[in-house]
Amino acid sequence: MAAGTGALAPFPGPPSTSLHEFPYPPQSRARVARGSPAGGVPPAIDLVLGATAGCLACVLTNPLEVVKTRLQLQGELQPPGTYPRPYRGVLRAVGAVCRADGLRGLQKGLAAGLLYQGLMNGVRFYCYSHAEDAGWTGYPGGTVAAGAVAGAVGAFVGSPAYLVKTHLQAQTLAAVAVGHQHNHESISGAFKSIYKQHGVAGLWRGVTGAVPRVAVGSAAQLATFTSAKDWVCERQWFREGSWAAVLAGGMVSGVAVAVTMTPFDVVSTRLYNQPVDADGTGKLYRGFLDCILQISSKEGLLGLYKGIGAVYLRLGPHTVLSLFFWDELRKMVQHQQPPGP
């Protein structure tokens, strides 16, 4: 899912079985022999497939990412009720973005978002595929641990792209602007400006918020998704194994994921978007913990849950779309491979 968050963690399952049946492997699943790629798809190929799947899903869910960013920056470090609110809820925020920036405004930061999804998901699926091949996911808790670690590594690698994405999505007309306005002209201009002013380290500013965001979200998602999907199927709302059941399970699981991940998401957005001085030190927050404390003390605990509606609405669709594209791409690759002996 979001990872933007985009999808947060690859959902494991024997790739030889179609994800249209969406099996979630039990802990007693037999190990895959070391060196034998899961489902005949080597980790290096999974890197490309995971990146492509995440990018395709990003195109469809990026508008909610724009809305989420604006909502999370609105009223930054100001007590509730003391600031104007151009963005009121998800639907009104969509309208506000369209009025200020046109329909194209809903796809602000798309190029940076695609770069982030490509880097983060590619590395994430690659790492998870390696863990699966090594049999680590067969141990109790291995699935959650592998998903969290793979997500964290992917978030670190993709952090510069997420930094630029946040800057670009926050930019808008002064009348409805929220948070610091970096005023980048383009994605390439943003990278050049940040690198010129703060060097390579500046490109990873805010990564301390991104890594725990994805790790916590991945763990929560993997820990709750199976139970949520089974709960939906038990009520016979949808046919077991259908994509409708997967989506419904993802939306039910998304409640737990959104509740646990949104505070980290808010902190991540704030750390990425804050202005910095000449040496790259943040002018608003000294780091991850300081950001949490400042938001809690000045905006109240609910300040850590700004944008939770957009986070939730994005989680289920993005996850299912990522899995759907990943599954279809895997099947295309498998069909191109020569049959085994």
Tab-separated table of C-alpha atoms in Angstrom, residues 2 5 7 18 20 32 40 100 102 129 133 192 206 274 326 330:
chain	number	residue	atom	x	y	z
A	2	ALA	CA	1.647	3.933	0.389
A	5	THR	CA	2.737	5.431	1.011
A	7	ALA	CA	2.324	0.086	-1.458
A	18	SER	CA	-2.322	-16.454	-9.454
A	20	HIS	CA	-6.309	-13.389	-8.393
A	32	VAL	CA	11.925	-22.301	-1.065
A	40	GLY	CA	10.508	-18.939	-11.627
A	100	ALA	CA	-6.323	26.687	-7.447
A	102	GLY	CA	-6.705	23.115	-12.306
A	129	SER	CA	11.992	-11.853	-2.999
A	133	ASP	CA	13.934	-17.492	-1.648
A	192	LYS	CA	19.712	20.459	-8.681
A	206	GLY	CA	13.768	13.776	6.323
A	274	GLN	CA	10.347	22.206	6.449
A	326	TRP	CA	2.669	-7.134	-10.268
A	330	ARG	CA	4.872	-11.785	-13.431
